[in-house]
Amino acid sequence: MLITVIYIAKDIFLLYNGQKFERNEGRMATIIEGKTLAKKIRENLKIECEELKKQGIKPKLAVIMVGNNPASKVYVKNKSKACNEIGIEYEEHFLEETISQQELNDLIKKLNNEKEVNGILLQSPLPEHLDINQAFKAISYRKDVDGFTPSSVGKLVMGGDTFISCTPYGVMKMFEEYNIELTGKDVVIIGRSNIVGKPLAQCCLANNATVTICHSRTKDLKKHTQRADILIAAIGKAKFVTKDMVKEGAVVVDVGINRNEEGKLVGDVDFDEVEKVASYITPVPGGVGPMTIAMLMNNVIKAAKEQNNENSTF
Ligand code: NAP
C-alpha cells in the first residue's frame, strides 16, 4: 500500500515537472510582429496614395511642434520619414517655446482652412503654460488624424465613423492580423491616459470584450491582471508587468516605451519572463510603436479621401 502511494506521488511529481518544463522551456509565446505588419500597411498605403494622386488628390499632413523636446523631435522626424516613403506631402511648423495659446490656436485655425492640408497633428507634450485640450479643441475633427479632439473621442464612444487614435488603432489591427478574438474576453488595461488607455478601452468594448481599466490608484492590481485573457500595459514603467501577474495563455500587449539604465529601449512588460507564460506577446521595440505611425499614415489617407468625397457623411 505504502509503495503504491509512493509510486503515485512520484508520477504526480513527474507529471507536474513535465508540464512545468513544457510551459517554461518548450512553449514560448507567438511574437506579434508589429514591425512587419506596419511595413505591409505602409506598402498598401503607398499604392493607395499613388491612386489618389492620379485623381488629382495629394494627401498632406501638417505637423505642429512647440519647443525643443528631444523625444518629440525624434517622433516628428519618424513621421516625416513615413510620409516621404508613402508619398504623403508633409509640412512642419516649429514654434518657439514661448508662443501664446492664442498664437497656437490661430495657427491651427489657419491650417483648418487650408484646403490642401488634410491632416493636422499637434505633437505633445506642450510647454506647461499651454493647455493641450484647448489646442485639440481648435483642430477641425475632419483633419484630426490623431483622433484626440472631443468630437472624435465622442464619436468613438458612440460607435460612429471617426479617426481612431493611432496607438489604440494599431493594437486593434494587430488583434485582427493574428485572429485574436475579443468577443467575451476579459481585457485588462493598465493605464487610463486620453491617448492610449481610454480610447483602447472603447475599441475593445466595441469589439465585445469585457474591459477593466486599472491605474495608479487601483487596489490589488495583480488580482485584476491575473484574470486577464488579454492584458495591455500602457504605464511608462520599465518591466512593470512581471510573469506572476500574467495568466497562463494570456495575450500580452506592451505599449510602453522606456529606456533602461543602459539606454536601451524596453517596454512595460518583463518580456523574457512573460513570454514563457503568454500565448501571444508584442515586443519592444518592433511591436506597437511602428503600428502607431502606420495608423497615423492610414488616417491621413482617410482624411484626404473623405475631404475629396462629395458624398462623405464623415
Ligand atoms: P501616461 O499619460 O503617463 O499614463 C500612464 C498611466 O499609467 C496612468 O493612467 C497611470 O495612472 C498609470 N500608472 C502609473 N503608475 C502605475 C502603477 N504603479 N500602477 C498602475 N497604473 C499606473 O502615459 P501614456 O501617454 O498613456 O503612455 C504610456 C506608455 O506608453 C509610455 O511609456 C509611453 O511612452 C508609451 N506610449 C507608446 C506609444 C507607442 O506608439 N508605442 C504611444 C503612446 C504612448 P494614473 O492615471 O492614476 O496616474
Coordinates of C-alpha atoms and ligand atoms in Angstrom, one line a residue:
M1 CA 0.0 0.0 0.0
L2 CA 2.8 2.4 1.0
I3 CA 4.8 1.5 -2.1
T4 CA 1.7 2.2 -4.3
V5 CA 1.3 5.6 -2.6
I6 CA 5.0 6.4 -3.2
Y7 CA 4.7 5.5 -6.9
I8 CA 1.5 7.6 -7.4
A9 CA 3.2 10.5 -5.6
K10 CA 6.3 10.1 -7.9
D11 CA 4.0 10.0 -11.0
I12 CA 2.3 13.2 -9.9
F13 CA 5.7 14.9 -9.3
L14 CA 7.0 13.9 -12.7
L15 CA 3.7 14.9 -14.4
Y16 CA 3.9 18.3 -12.7
N17 CA 7.5 18.8 -13.6
G18 CA 6.9 17.6 -17.1
Q19 CA 4.2 20.2 -17.5
K20 CA 6.3 22.8 -15.9
F21 CA 9.1 22.0 -18.3
E22 CA 6.8 22.3 -21.3
R23 CA 5.4 25.6 -20.0
N24 CA 8.7 27.2 -19.2
E25 CA 11.2 25.7 -21.7
G26 CA 9.1 24.4 -24.6
R27 CA 6.2 26.7 -25.2
M28 CA 7.1 30.3 -25.9
A29 CA 4.6 32.9 -26.9
T30 CA 3.9 33.8 -30.5
I31 CA 5.6 37.2 -31.1
I32 CA 3.2 39.7 -32.6
E33 CA 5.4 41.3 -35.2
G34 CA 4.2 44.9 -35.3
K35 CA 7.2 46.0 -37.4
T36 CA 6.3 43.5 -40.2
L37 CA 2.6 44.3 -40.1
A38 CA 3.3 48.1 -40.1
K39 CA 5.5 47.6 -43.2
K40 CA 2.7 45.8 -45.0
I41 CA 0.2 48.5 -44.1
R42 CA 2.6 51.3 -45.3
E43 CA 3.2 49.4 -48.6
N44 CA -0.6 49.2 -49.2
L45 CA -1.0 52.9 -48.3
K46 CA 1.7 53.8 -50.8
I47 CA -0.3 52.2 -53.6
E48 CA -3.5 53.9 -52.4
C49 CA -1.7 57.3 -52.3
E50 CA -0.4 56.8 -55.9
E51 CA -4.0 56.1 -56.9
L52 CA -5.3 59.2 -55.2
K53 CA -2.6 61.3 -56.9
K54 CA -3.8 60.0 -60.3
Q55 CA -7.2 61.5 -59.4
G56 CA -5.5 64.8 -58.5
I57 CA -5.7 64.3 -54.8
K58 CA -2.5 64.9 -52.9
P59 CA -2.7 63.8 -49.3
K60 CA -0.9 66.2 -47.0
L61 CA -0.1 66.2 -43.2
A62 CA 0.8 69.3 -41.2
V63 CA 2.7 68.8 -38.0
I64 CA 3.0 71.4 -35.2
M65 CA 5.7 71.2 -32.7
V66 CA 6.2 73.7 -29.8
G67 CA 9.6 73.9 -28.1
N68 CA 12.6 71.7 -28.3
N69 CA 11.7 68.4 -26.6
P70 CA 14.3 65.9 -27.9
A71 CA 12.0 62.9 -27.8
S72 CA 9.3 64.9 -29.8
K73 CA 11.9 65.8 -32.4
V74 CA 12.6 62.1 -33.0
Y75 CA 8.9 61.3 -33.2
V76 CA 8.3 64.2 -35.7
K77 CA 11.3 63.0 -37.8
N78 CA 9.9 59.5 -37.9
K79 CA 6.5 60.8 -39.0
S80 CA 8.1 62.8 -41.8
K81 CA 10.1 59.8 -42.9
A82 CA 6.9 57.7 -43.1
C83 CA 5.2 60.4 -45.1
N84 CA 8.1 60.6 -47.6
E85 CA 8.1 56.8 -48.0
I86 CA 4.3 56.7 -48.8
G87 CA 4.2 59.8 -50.9
I88 CA 2.2 61.9 -48.4
E89 CA 3.1 65.6 -48.6
Y90 CA 4.3 67.0 -45.3
E91 CA 4.9 70.4 -43.7
E92 CA 6.3 71.2 -40.3
H93 CA 5.6 74.2 -38.1
F94 CA 8.2 74.5 -35.4
L95 CA 7.1 77.1 -32.8
E96 CA 9.0 78.9 -30.1
E97 CA 8.7 77.6 -26.6
T98 CA 7.2 81.0 -25.5
I99 CA 4.3 81.0 -28.0
S100 CA 0.9 82.0 -26.5
Q101 CA -2.2 79.9 -26.6
Q102 CA -3.8 82.4 -28.9
E103 CA -0.9 82.2 -31.4
L104 CA -1.1 78.4 -31.3
N105 CA -4.8 78.3 -31.8
D106 CA -4.6 80.8 -34.6
L107 CA -2.1 78.6 -36.5
I108 CA -4.4 75.6 -36.0
K109 CA -7.4 77.6 -37.3
K110 CA -5.3 78.7 -40.4
L111 CA -4.5 75.1 -41.1
N112 CA -8.1 74.1 -40.7
N113 CA -8.9 76.5 -43.5
E114 CA -6.2 75.4 -45.9
K115 CA -7.8 73.1 -48.4
E116 CA -4.6 71.4 -49.4
V117 CA -3.9 70.3 -45.7
N118 CA -5.8 67.1 -45.0
G119 CA -4.4 66.2 -41.5
I120 CA -3.2 68.3 -38.6
L121 CA -1.1 66.7 -35.9
L122 CA -0.1 68.6 -32.7
Q123 CA 3.0 66.9 -31.2
S124 CA 2.8 66.5 -27.4
P125 CA 3.9 67.4 -24.8
L126 CA 3.4 71.2 -24.9
P127 CA 5.2 73.6 -22.6
E128 CA 3.4 73.9 -19.3
H129 CA 1.8 77.3 -19.9
L130 CA -0.2 75.9 -22.9
D131 CA -3.4 73.9 -22.5
I132 CA -3.3 70.9 -24.8
N133 CA -7.0 70.2 -24.6
Q134 CA -7.8 73.7 -25.7
A135 CA -5.5 73.3 -28.6
F136 CA -7.0 69.9 -29.6
K137 CA -10.5 71.5 -29.4
A138 CA -9.4 74.0 -32.1
I139 CA -8.5 71.3 -34.6
S140 CA -11.3 70.5 -37.1
Y141 CA -12.4 67.0 -36.4
R142 CA -12.3 66.4 -40.2
K143 CA -8.5 66.9 -40.0
D144 CA -8.0 65.3 -36.6
V145 CA -5.8 62.4 -37.8
D146 CA -4.6 61.7 -34.2
G147 CA -8.2 61.3 -33.0
F148 CA -7.8 63.5 -30.0
T149 CA -10.5 66.1 -30.5
P150 CA -13.6 65.9 -28.3
S151 CA -15.7 65.3 -31.5
S152 CA -13.5 62.3 -32.5
V153 CA -13.5 60.9 -29.0
G154 CA -17.3 61.3 -28.7
K155 CA -17.9 59.6 -32.0
L156 CA -15.6 56.7 -30.9
V157 CA -17.6 56.3 -27.7
M158 CA -20.9 56.4 -29.6
G159 CA -19.7 54.0 -32.3
G160 CA -19.6 56.4 -35.2
D161 CA -17.2 56.6 -38.2
T162 CA -14.3 58.6 -36.9
F163 CA -10.5 58.9 -36.7
I164 CA -9.4 56.4 -34.1
S165 CA -6.3 57.5 -32.2
C166 CA -3.3 55.8 -33.7
T167 CA -1.9 53.6 -30.9
P168 CA -5.2 52.0 -30.0
Y169 CA -6.0 51.6 -33.7
G170 CA -2.6 49.9 -34.2
V171 CA -3.3 47.5 -31.3
M172 CA -6.7 46.6 -32.8
K173 CA -5.1 45.9 -36.2
M174 CA -2.6 43.6 -34.5
F175 CA -5.5 41.6 -33.0
E176 CA -7.2 41.4 -36.4
E177 CA -4.0 40.3 -38.2
Y178 CA -3.4 37.5 -35.6
N179 CA -7.0 36.4 -35.4
I180 CA -7.2 37.3 -31.7
E181 CA -10.9 37.3 -31.0
L182 CA -12.1 39.8 -28.4
T183 CA -15.7 38.8 -28.0
G184 CA -16.4 37.7 -24.4
K185 CA -12.8 38.1 -23.4
D186 CA -11.6 39.8 -20.2
V187 CA -9.4 42.6 -21.3
V188 CA -7.4 44.4 -18.6
I189 CA -5.7 47.7 -19.5
I190 CA -3.1 49.2 -17.2
G191 CA -3.2 53.0 -17.8
R192 CA -6.0 55.4 -18.3
S193 CA -4.5 58.2 -20.4
N194 CA -6.6 60.0 -23.0
I195 CA -4.2 58.9 -25.8
V196 CA -3.9 55.2 -25.0
G197 CA -5.8 53.7 -22.1
K198 CA -9.2 55.3 -22.5
P199 CA -9.6 55.0 -26.4
L200 CA -8.2 51.5 -26.3
A201 CA -10.8 50.5 -23.7
Q202 CA -13.5 51.9 -26.1
C203 CA -12.1 49.9 -29.0
C204 CA -12.1 46.7 -27.0
L205 CA -15.6 47.4 -25.8
A206 CA -16.8 48.0 -29.3
N207 CA -15.4 44.5 -30.1
N208 CA -17.5 42.9 -27.3
A209 CA -14.8 42.4 -24.7
T210 CA -15.4 42.9 -21.0
V211 CA -13.0 45.7 -20.2
T212 CA -11.3 46.7 -16.9
I213 CA -9.1 49.8 -16.8
C214 CA -6.5 49.9 -14.0
H215 CA -4.4 52.9 -12.9
S216 CA -2.1 54.1 -10.1
R217 CA -4.9 54.0 -7.5
T218 CA -6.2 50.5 -8.4
K219 CA -6.3 48.3 -5.3
D220 CA -4.6 44.9 -5.7
L221 CA -3.6 45.3 -9.3
K222 CA -2.3 41.7 -9.6
K223 CA -5.8 40.4 -8.8
H224 CA -7.1 42.1 -11.9
T225 CA -4.1 41.3 -14.2
Q226 CA -4.1 37.6 -13.3
R227 CA -7.6 37.1 -14.6
A228 CA -7.0 38.9 -17.9
D229 CA -7.4 36.9 -21.2
I230 CA -5.8 40.0 -22.8
L231 CA -3.5 42.2 -20.8
I232 CA -2.5 45.6 -22.1
A233 CA 0.3 47.6 -20.4
A234 CA 0.4 51.4 -21.1
I235 CA 2.1 52.7 -18.0
G236 CA 5.5 54.1 -18.8
K237 CA 7.5 52.0 -16.2
A238 CA 10.2 49.5 -17.4
K239 CA 9.4 45.9 -16.8
F240 CA 6.5 46.7 -14.6
V241 CA 4.5 43.7 -15.6
T242 CA 6.1 40.5 -14.3
K243 CA 5.4 36.9 -15.0
D244 CA 3.4 36.3 -11.8
M245 CA 0.9 39.0 -12.9
V246 CA 0.0 37.1 -16.1
K247 CA -2.4 34.3 -16.6
E248 CA -1.2 31.2 -18.4
G249 CA -2.0 31.6 -22.1
A250 CA -2.9 35.3 -21.9
V251 CA -2.3 37.7 -24.8
V252 CA 0.0 40.4 -23.7
V253 CA 0.3 43.8 -25.4
D254 CA 3.1 46.2 -24.4
V255 CA 2.5 49.8 -25.3
G256 CA 5.2 51.2 -23.0
I257 CA 8.4 52.8 -24.3
N258 CA 11.1 53.3 -21.7
R259 CA 14.9 53.5 -21.6
N260 CA 16.7 51.2 -19.2
E261 CA 20.0 52.0 -17.4
E262 CA 22.0 51.1 -20.5
G263 CA 19.9 53.4 -22.6
K264 CA 18.2 50.5 -24.3
L265 CA 14.5 50.7 -25.3
V266 CA 12.3 48.5 -23.2
G267 CA 8.6 48.1 -22.7
D268 CA 6.4 48.0 -19.6
V269 CA 6.5 44.2 -19.7
D270 CA 9.3 41.9 -18.5
F271 CA 9.4 40.3 -21.9
D272 CA 11.9 37.5 -21.3
E273 CA 9.9 36.1 -18.4
V274 CA 6.3 36.9 -19.5
E275 CA 6.8 35.3 -23.0
K276 CA 7.1 32.0 -21.1
V277 CA 3.5 32.1 -19.9
A278 CA 1.8 34.2 -22.6
S279 CA 0.2 32.8 -25.7
Y280 CA 0.9 36.0 -27.8
I281 CA 3.1 38.9 -26.9
T282 CA 4.3 42.2 -28.5
P283 CA 8.0 43.1 -28.4
V284 CA 9.5 46.5 -27.6
P285 CA 10.9 47.8 -29.9
G286 CA 9.2 46.4 -33.0
G287 CA 5.7 46.0 -31.6
V288 CA 3.1 48.7 -31.0
G289 CA 5.5 51.6 -31.9
P290 CA 5.7 51.0 -35.7
M291 CA 1.9 50.3 -35.8
T292 CA 1.2 53.8 -34.3
I293 CA 3.0 55.5 -37.2
A294 CA 1.4 53.2 -39.8
M295 CA -2.1 54.0 -38.5
L296 CA -1.3 57.8 -38.5
M297 CA -0.5 57.4 -42.2
N298 CA -3.7 55.4 -42.7
N299 CA -5.7 58.3 -41.0
V300 CA -4.1 60.9 -43.3
I301 CA -5.1 58.9 -46.4
K302 CA -8.6 58.5 -45.0
A303 CA -8.8 62.3 -44.3
A304 CA -7.7 63.0 -47.9
K305 CA -10.4 60.7 -49.3
E306 CA -13.2 61.9 -47.0
Q307 CA -12.4 65.6 -47.8
N308 CA -12.5 64.9 -51.5
N309 CA -15.7 62.9 -51.4
E310 CA -18.8 65.0 -52.2
N311 CA -21.0 62.3 -50.6
S312 CA -19.0 61.9 -47.4
T313 CA -21.1 61.8 -44.3
F314 CA -18.0 61.8 -42.1
Ligands
NAP1 P1 0.6 58.5 -19.1 O1 -0.3 59.5 -19.6 O2 1.7 58.8 -18.2 O3 -0.3 57.4 -18.3 C1 0.3 56.3 -17.6 C2 -0.8 55.6 -16.9 O4 -0.2 54.5 -16.1 C3 -1.7 56.4 -16.0 O5 -3.1 56.1 -16.1 C4 -1.2 56.0 -14.6 O6 -2.2 56.0 -13.6 C5 -0.8 54.5 -14.8 N1 0.1 54.1 -13.8 C6 1.3 54.7 -13.4 N2 1.9 54.0 -12.4 C7 1.0 53.0 -12.2 C8 1.1 51.9 -11.3 N3 2.1 51.8 -10.4 N4 0.1 51.0 -11.3 C9 -0.9 51.1 -12.1 N5 -1.0 52.1 -13.0 C10 0.0 53.0 -13.1 O7 1.2 57.6 -20.2 P2 0.7 57.3 -21.8 O8 0.9 58.5 -22.6 O9 -0.6 56.6 -21.7 O10 1.9 56.3 -22.2 C11 2.1 55.1 -21.5 C12 3.3 54.5 -22.1 O11 3.1 54.2 -23.4 C13 4.6 55.3 -22.1 O12 5.7 54.5 -21.9 C14 4.6 56.0 -23.4 O13 5.9 56.3 -23.9 C15 4.1 54.8 -24.2 N6 3.4 55.2 -25.5 C16 3.8 54.4 -26.6 C17 3.2 54.6 -27.8 C18 3.6 53.8 -28.9 O14 3.4 54.1 -30.1 N7 4.1 52.6 -28.7 C19 2.3 55.7 -27.9 C20 1.9 56.4 -26.8 C21 2.5 56.1 -25.6 P3 -2.9 57.4 -13.1 O15 -3.8 57.8 -14.2 O16 -3.6 57.1 -11.8 O17 -1.7 58.4 -12.9

